[in-house]
mmCIF file of N, CA and C in Angstrom:
data_model
loop_
_atom_site.group_PDB
_atom_site.id
_atom_site.type_symbol
_atom_site.label_atom_id
_atom_site.label_comp_id
_atom_site.label_asym_id
_atom_site.label_seq_id
_atom_site.Cartn_x
_atom_site.Cartn_y
_atom_site.Cartn_z
ATOM 1 N N GLY L 1 106.363 111.004 120.067
ATOM 2 C CA GLY L 1 106.517 111.588 119.115
ATOM 3 C C GLY L 1 105.655 112.431 118.587
ATOM 4 N N ARG L 2 105.774 113.259 117.649
ATOM 5 C CA ARG L 2 104.779 113.981 117.030
ATOM 6 C C ARG L 2 103.992 113.079 115.913
ATOM 7 N N GLY L 3 102.767 113.148 115.673
ATOM 8 C CA GLY L 3 102.105 112.464 114.869
ATOM 9 C C GLY L 3 102.393 113.009 113.203
ATOM 10 N N ARG L 4 102.225 112.364 112.671
ATOM 11 C CA ARG L 4 102.094 112.772 110.849
ATOM 12 C C ARG L 4 100.343 113.288 110.809
ATOM 13 N N HIS L 5 100.096 114.259 110.242
ATOM 14 C CA HIS L 5 98.706 114.762 109.813
ATOM 15 C C HIS L 5 98.763 114.773 108.746
ATOM 16 N N LEU L 6 97.261 115.652 108.329
ATOM 17 C CA LEU L 6 96.684 115.975 106.978
ATOM 18 C C LEU L 6 96.331 117.492 107.079
ATOM 19 N N TYR L 7 96.850 118.100 105.828
ATOM 20 C CA TYR L 7 96.624 119.771 105.980
ATOM 21 C C TYR L 7 96.026 120.215 104.617
ATOM 22 N N LEU L 8 95.424 120.948 104.913
ATOM 23 C CA LEU L 8 94.876 121.846 103.521
ATOM 24 C C LEU L 8 95.428 123.147 103.239
ATOM 25 N N ILE L 9 96.375 123.145 101.974
ATOM 26 C CA ILE L 9 96.655 124.433 101.854
ATOM 27 C C ILE L 9 96.021 125.167 100.637
ATOM 28 N N ASP L 10 95.502 126.455 101.065
ATOM 29 C CA ASP L 10 95.135 127.343 100.052
ATOM 30 C C ASP L 10 96.472 128.501 99.822
ATOM 31 N N VAL L 11 96.957 128.107 98.767
ATOM 32 C CA VAL L 11 98.056 128.414 97.884
ATOM 33 C C VAL L 11 97.697 129.879 97.866
ATOM 34 N N ASP L 12 96.383 130.357 97.064
ATOM 35 C CA ASP L 12 95.965 131.673 96.558
ATOM 36 C C ASP L 12 95.947 132.797 97.957
ATOM 37 N N ASN L 13 95.245 132.279 99.207
ATOM 38 C CA ASN L 13 95.177 132.871 100.497
ATOM 39 C C ASN L 13 96.071 132.573 101.228
ATOM 40 N N LYS L 14 97.394 131.926 100.780
ATOM 41 C CA LYS L 14 98.281 131.597 102.005
ATOM 42 C C LYS L 14 97.763 130.879 103.478
ATOM 43 N N ARG L 15 96.634 130.126 103.455
ATOM 44 C CA ARG L 15 96.105 129.424 104.625
ATOM 45 C C ARG L 15 96.315 128.005 104.423
ATOM 46 N N VAL L 16 96.943 127.698 105.717
ATOM 47 C CA VAL L 16 97.133 126.271 106.305
ATOM 48 C C VAL L 16 95.971 125.909 107.418
ATOM 49 N N ASP L 17 95.196 124.728 107.077
ATOM 50 C CA ASP L 17 94.181 124.110 107.832
ATOM 51 C C ASP L 17 94.700 122.828 107.977
ATOM 52 N N ALA L 18 94.636 122.437 109.392
ATOM 53 C CA ALA L 18 94.927 121.090 109.705
ATOM 54 C C ALA L 18 93.589 120.370 109.360
ATOM 55 N N LEU L 19 93.425 119.026 108.773
ATOM 56 C CA LEU L 19 92.370 118.498 108.735
ATOM 57 C C LEU L 19 92.372 117.094 109.723
ATOM 58 N N THR L 20 93.521 116.909 110.232
ATOM 59 C CA THR L 20 93.763 115.640 111.368
ATOM 60 C C THR L 20 94.761 116.408 112.252
ATOM 61 N N THR L 21 94.106 115.922 113.863
ATOM 62 C CA THR L 21 95.124 116.636 114.932
ATOM 63 C C THR L 21 95.226 115.671 116.049
ATOM 64 N N ASP L 22 94.802 114.456 115.905
ATOM 65 C CA ASP L 22 94.827 113.455 117.085
ATOM 66 C C ASP L 22 96.348 112.952 117.098
ATOM 67 N N ASP L 23 97.071 113.352 118.305
ATOM 68 C CA ASP L 23 98.238 112.652 118.074
ATOM 69 C C ASP L 23 98.320 111.332 118.696
ATOM 70 N N SER L 24 97.040 110.662 118.646
ATOM 71 C CA SER L 24 97.264 109.076 118.964
ATOM 72 C C SER L 24 97.304 108.539 117.880
ATOM 73 N N PHE L 25 96.930 108.914 116.692
ATOM 74 C CA PHE L 25 97.082 108.422 114.851
ATOM 75 C C PHE L 25 98.357 109.141 114.346
ATOM 76 N N ASN L 26 98.586 108.568 113.358
ATOM 77 C CA ASN L 26 99.524 109.181 112.092
ATOM 78 C C ASN L 26 98.816 108.587 111.053
ATOM 79 N N GLU L 27 99.052 110.000 110.195
ATOM 80 C CA GLU L 27 98.189 109.812 108.717
ATOM 81 C C GLU L 27 98.778 109.590 107.753
ATOM 82 N N ASP L 28 98.773 108.744 106.698
ATOM 83 C CA ASP L 28 99.648 108.794 105.497
ATOM 84 C C ASP L 28 98.797 108.092 104.556
ATOM 85 N N LEU L 29 99.211 108.272 103.317
ATOM 86 C CA LEU L 29 98.959 108.205 101.705
ATOM 87 C C LEU L 29 97.764 108.957 101.726
ATOM 88 N N PRO L 30 97.816 109.926 101.689
ATOM 89 C CA PRO L 30 96.463 110.633 101.162
ATOM 90 C C PRO L 30 96.406 110.723 100.019
ATOM 91 N N ALA L 31 94.766 110.676 99.349
ATOM 92 C CA ALA L 31 94.552 110.478 97.925
ATOM 93 C C ALA L 31 93.080 111.202 97.766
ATOM 94 N N TRP L 32 93.156 112.249 96.832
ATOM 95 C CA TRP L 32 91.989 112.839 96.616
ATOM 96 C C TRP L 32 90.694 111.893 95.727
ATOM 97 N N SER L 33 89.496 112.147 96.150
ATOM 98 C CA SER L 33 88.620 111.745 95.491
ATOM 99 C C SER L 33 88.435 112.102 93.953
ATOM 100 N N PRO L 34 88.033 111.510 93.016
ATOM 101 C CA PRO L 34 87.766 112.323 91.641
ATOM 102 C C PRO L 34 87.170 113.763 91.506
ATOM 103 N N ASP L 35 85.962 113.804 92.414
ATOM 104 C CA ASP L 35 85.442 114.823 92.588
ATOM 105 C C ASP L 35 86.188 115.932 93.394
ATOM 106 N N GLY L 36 87.019 115.918 94.168
ATOM 107 C CA GLY L 36 87.892 116.692 94.677
ATOM 108 C C GLY L 36 87.530 116.871 96.129
ATOM 109 N N ARG L 37 86.229 116.623 96.629
ATOM 110 C CA ARG L 37 85.516 116.827 97.721
ATOM 111 C C ARG L 37 85.921 115.918 99.186
ATOM 112 N N ARG L 38 86.577 114.778 98.857
ATOM 113 C CA ARG L 38 87.032 113.887 99.872
ATOM 114 C C ARG L 38 88.361 113.232 99.983
ATOM 115 N N ILE L 39 88.686 112.919 101.021
ATOM 116 C CA ILE L 39 90.450 112.574 100.749
ATOM 117 C C ILE L 39 90.207 111.147 101.690
ATOM 118 N N ALA L 40 90.902 110.175 100.959
ATOM 119 C CA ALA L 40 91.187 108.900 101.339
ATOM 120 C C ALA L 40 92.667 108.815 101.852
ATOM 121 N N PHE L 41 92.652 108.102 103.213
ATOM 122 C CA PHE L 41 94.190 107.990 103.719
ATOM 123 C C PHE L 41 94.299 106.436 104.780
ATOM 124 N N ILE L 42 95.531 106.603 104.924
ATOM 125 C CA ILE L 42 95.438 105.170 105.944
ATOM 126 C C ILE L 42 95.901 105.953 107.604
ATOM 127 N N ARG L 43 95.332 105.392 108.176
ATOM 128 C CA ARG L 43 95.344 105.922 109.786
ATOM 129 C C ARG L 43 95.673 105.162 110.334
ATOM 130 N N THR L 44 97.080 105.212 111.131
ATOM 131 C CA THR L 44 97.493 104.331 112.351
ATOM 132 C C THR L 44 97.564 104.412 113.442
ATOM 133 N N LEU L 45 97.273 103.678 114.412
ATOM 134 C CA LEU L 45 97.045 104.228 115.886
ATOM 135 C C LEU L 45 98.449 103.818 116.208
ATOM 136 N N GLU L 46 98.652 104.869 117.333
ATOM 137 C CA GLU L 46 99.917 104.810 118.004
ATOM 138 C C GLU L 46 99.867 104.491 119.465
ATOM 139 N N LYS L 47 101.060 103.861 119.935
ATOM 140 C CA LYS L 47 101.345 103.772 121.560
ATOM 141 C C LYS L 47 102.289 103.986 121.681
ATOM 142 N N GLY L 48 102.681 104.816 122.396
ATOM 143 C CA GLY L 48 104.318 105.710 122.231
ATOM 144 C C GLY L 48 104.880 105.929 121.045
ATOM 145 N N SER L 49 105.758 105.214 121.218
ATOM 146 C CA SER L 49 106.534 105.525 119.494
ATOM 147 C C SER L 49 106.235 104.512 118.981
ATOM 148 N N ASP L 50 105.911 103.666 119.051
ATOM 149 C CA ASP L 50 105.460 102.219 118.603
ATOM 150 C C ASP L 50 104.065 102.021 117.924
ATOM 151 N N PRO L 51 104.182 101.780 116.636
ATOM 152 C CA PRO L 51 102.425 101.341 116.449
ATOM 153 C C PRO L 51 102.232 100.153 116.785
ATOM 154 N N ASP L 52 100.783 100.078 117.041
ATOM 155 C CA ASP L 52 100.258 98.959 117.891
ATOM 156 C C ASP L 52 100.200 97.604 116.430
ATOM 157 N N GLY L 53 100.031 98.151 115.124
ATOM 158 C CA GLY L 53 100.046 97.319 113.922
ATOM 159 C C GLY L 53 98.409 97.402 113.575
ATOM 160 N N ARG L 54 97.578 98.094 113.970
ATOM 161 C CA ARG L 54 96.376 98.422 113.391
ATOM 162 C C ARG L 54 96.511 99.602 112.451
ATOM 163 N N SER L 55 95.945 99.399 111.499
ATOM 164 C CA SER L 55 95.850 100.535 110.214
ATOM 165 C C SER L 55 94.269 100.294 109.795
ATOM 166 N N GLU L 56 93.859 101.724 109.294
ATOM 167 C CA GLU L 56 92.702 101.628 108.787
ATOM 168 C C GLU L 56 92.528 102.683 107.528
ATOM 169 N N LEU L 57 91.640 102.390 106.943
ATOM 170 C CA LEU L 57 91.537 102.932 105.570
ATOM 171 C C LEU L 57 90.497 104.187 105.848
ATOM 172 N N ASP L 58 90.791 105.647 106.023
ATOM 173 C CA ASP L 58 89.509 106.422 106.125
ATOM 174 C C ASP L 58 89.297 107.321 105.141
ATOM 175 N N VAL L 59 88.062 107.994 105.193
ATOM 176 C CA VAL L 59 87.790 108.787 104.234
ATOM 177 C C VAL L 59 87.361 110.056 104.843
ATOM 178 N N MET L 60 87.479 111.202 104.319
ATOM 179 C CA MET L 60 86.544 112.417 105.128
ATOM 180 C C MET L 60 86.692 113.412 104.017
ATOM 181 N N ASP L 61 85.907 114.392 104.537
ATOM 182 C CA ASP L 61 85.487 115.213 103.522
ATOM 183 C C ASP L 61 86.594 116.428 103.731
ATOM 184 N N ALA L 62 87.033 116.943 102.325
ATOM 185 C CA ALA L 62 88.315 117.497 102.440
ATOM 186 C C ALA L 62 88.009 119.192 102.501
ATOM 187 N N GLY L 63 87.693 119.653 103.917
ATOM 188 C CA GLY L 63 87.724 120.943 104.340
ATOM 189 C C GLY L 63 87.497 121.191 105.567
ATOM 190 N N PRO L 64 87.787 122.597 106.184
ATOM 191 C CA PRO L 64 88.394 122.847 107.251
ATOM 192 C C PRO L 64 87.013 122.413 108.334
ATOM 193 N N GLY L 65 87.662 121.764 109.642
ATOM 194 C CA GLY L 65 86.394 121.586 110.688
ATOM 195 C C GLY L 65 86.101 120.042 110.136
ATOM 196 N N ALA L 66 86.320 119.384 109.284
ATOM 197 C CA ALA L 66 85.652 118.290 108.577
ATOM 198 C C ALA L 66 86.273 117.078 109.581
ATOM 199 N N ALA L 67 85.753 115.973 109.840
ATOM 200 C CA ALA L 67 86.406 114.771 110.703
ATOM 201 C C ALA L 67 86.385 113.505 109.736
ATOM 202 N N PRO L 68 87.382 112.676 110.171
ATOM 203 C CA PRO L 68 87.550 111.576 109.955
ATOM 204 C C PRO L 68 86.315 110.516 109.973
ATOM 205 N N ALA L 69 85.374 109.581 109.190
ATOM 206 C CA ALA L 69 84.479 108.961 109.395
ATOM 207 C C ALA L 69 84.422 108.138 111.025
ATOM 208 N N ALA L 70 83.316 108.198 111.515
ATOM 209 C CA ALA L 70 83.319 107.618 112.893
ATOM 210 C C ALA L 70 83.535 105.952 112.601
ATOM 211 N N SER L 71 83.178 105.220 111.554
ATOM 212 C CA SER L 71 83.762 104.041 111.289
ATOM 213 C C SER L 71 84.839 103.807 109.822
ATOM 214 N N PRO L 72 85.774 103.151 110.052
ATOM 215 C CA PRO L 72 86.692 103.334 109.182
ATOM 216 C C PRO L 72 86.299 102.418 107.941
ATOM 217 N N VAL L 73 86.882 103.043 106.939
ATOM 218 C CA VAL L 73 86.152 101.937 105.546
ATOM 219 C C VAL L 73 86.706 100.657 105.772
ATOM 220 N N LEU L 74 88.025 100.466 106.044
ATOM 221 C CA LEU L 74 88.573 98.829 106.365
ATOM 222 C C LEU L 74 89.815 99.097 107.346
ATOM 223 N N SER L 75 89.763 98.309 108.039
ATOM 224 C CA SER L 75 90.469 97.930 109.527
ATOM 225 C C SER L 75 91.268 96.847 109.090
ATOM 226 N N HIS L 76 92.514 96.578 109.904
ATOM 227 C CA HIS L 76 93.218 95.301 109.818
ATOM 228 C C HIS L 76 94.311 95.465 110.862
ATOM 229 N N ARG L 77 94.668 94.231 111.468
ATOM 230 C CA ARG L 77 96.124 94.474 112.498
ATOM 231 C C ARG L 77 97.164 93.227 111.909
ATOM 232 N N THR L 78 98.262 93.644 112.140
ATOM 233 C CA THR L 78 99.014 92.681 111.327
ATOM 234 C C THR L 78 99.582 92.091 112.887
ATOM 235 N N ASP L 79 99.907 90.928 112.904
ATOM 236 C CA ASP L 79 100.643 89.903 113.922
ATOM 237 C C ASP L 79 101.886 90.596 113.860
ATOM 238 N N ARG L 80 102.614 91.179 115.129
ATOM 239 C CA ARG L 80 104.079 91.407 115.334
ATOM 240 C C ARG L 80 105.010 90.633 114.730
ATOM 241 N N ASN L 81 104.345 89.033 115.640
ATOM 242 C CA ASN L 81 105.349 87.892 115.445
ATOM 243 C C ASN L 81 105.307 87.362 113.889
ATOM 244 N N SER L 82 104.453 87.763 113.469
ATOM 245 C CA SER L 82 104.665 87.047 111.543
ATOM 246 C C SER L 82 104.151 88.358 110.705
ATOM 247 N N PRO L 83 105.208 89.016 110.223
ATOM 248 C CA PRO L 83 105.065 90.215 109.481
ATOM 249 C C PRO L 83 104.166 90.033 108.050
ATOM 250 N N GLY L 84 103.074 90.660 107.738
ATOM 251 C CA GLY L 84 102.449 90.953 106.595
ATOM 252 C C GLY L 84 101.064 89.818 106.921
ATOM 253 N N VAL L 85 100.908 89.414 107.838
ATOM 254 C CA VAL L 85 99.877 88.301 108.085
ATOM 255 C C VAL L 85 98.905 88.996 108.777
ATOM 256 N N ARG L 86 97.697 89.026 108.065
ATOM 257 C CA ARG L 86 96.427 89.662 108.989
ATOM 258 C C ARG L 86 95.992 88.785 109.826
ATOM 259 N N THR L 87 95.559 89.290 111.187
ATOM 260 C CA THR L 87 95.066 88.363 112.051
ATOM 261 C C THR L 87 93.338 89.121 112.632
ATOM 262 N N GLY L 88 93.205 89.933 111.960
ATOM 263 C CA GLY L 88 92.032 90.361 112.103
ATOM 264 C C GLY L 88 91.251 91.650 111.096
ATOM 265 N N CYS L 89 90.229 91.548 110.565
ATOM 266 C CA CYS L 89 89.664 92.391 109.975
ATOM 267 C C CYS L 89 88.606 93.070 110.358
#
């Protein structure tokens, strides 16, 4: 399936820039930093149409051409047999 990605929209100039494009991941729940220069979001690795349970809290600059940090701020995997139980951080 198609991934969920983050976009930066310039309403005045009617321009849309993709901030994330890797279809191996879905990005959700974006939140702006207080100074408006960075975006924090949840990134989930996908395998086929089924997530593998690994989610990361990532932060990136909020501008065209920026990339998520090489290392996530926080990463955890949820055991599929015990929903809600963290098996590794």
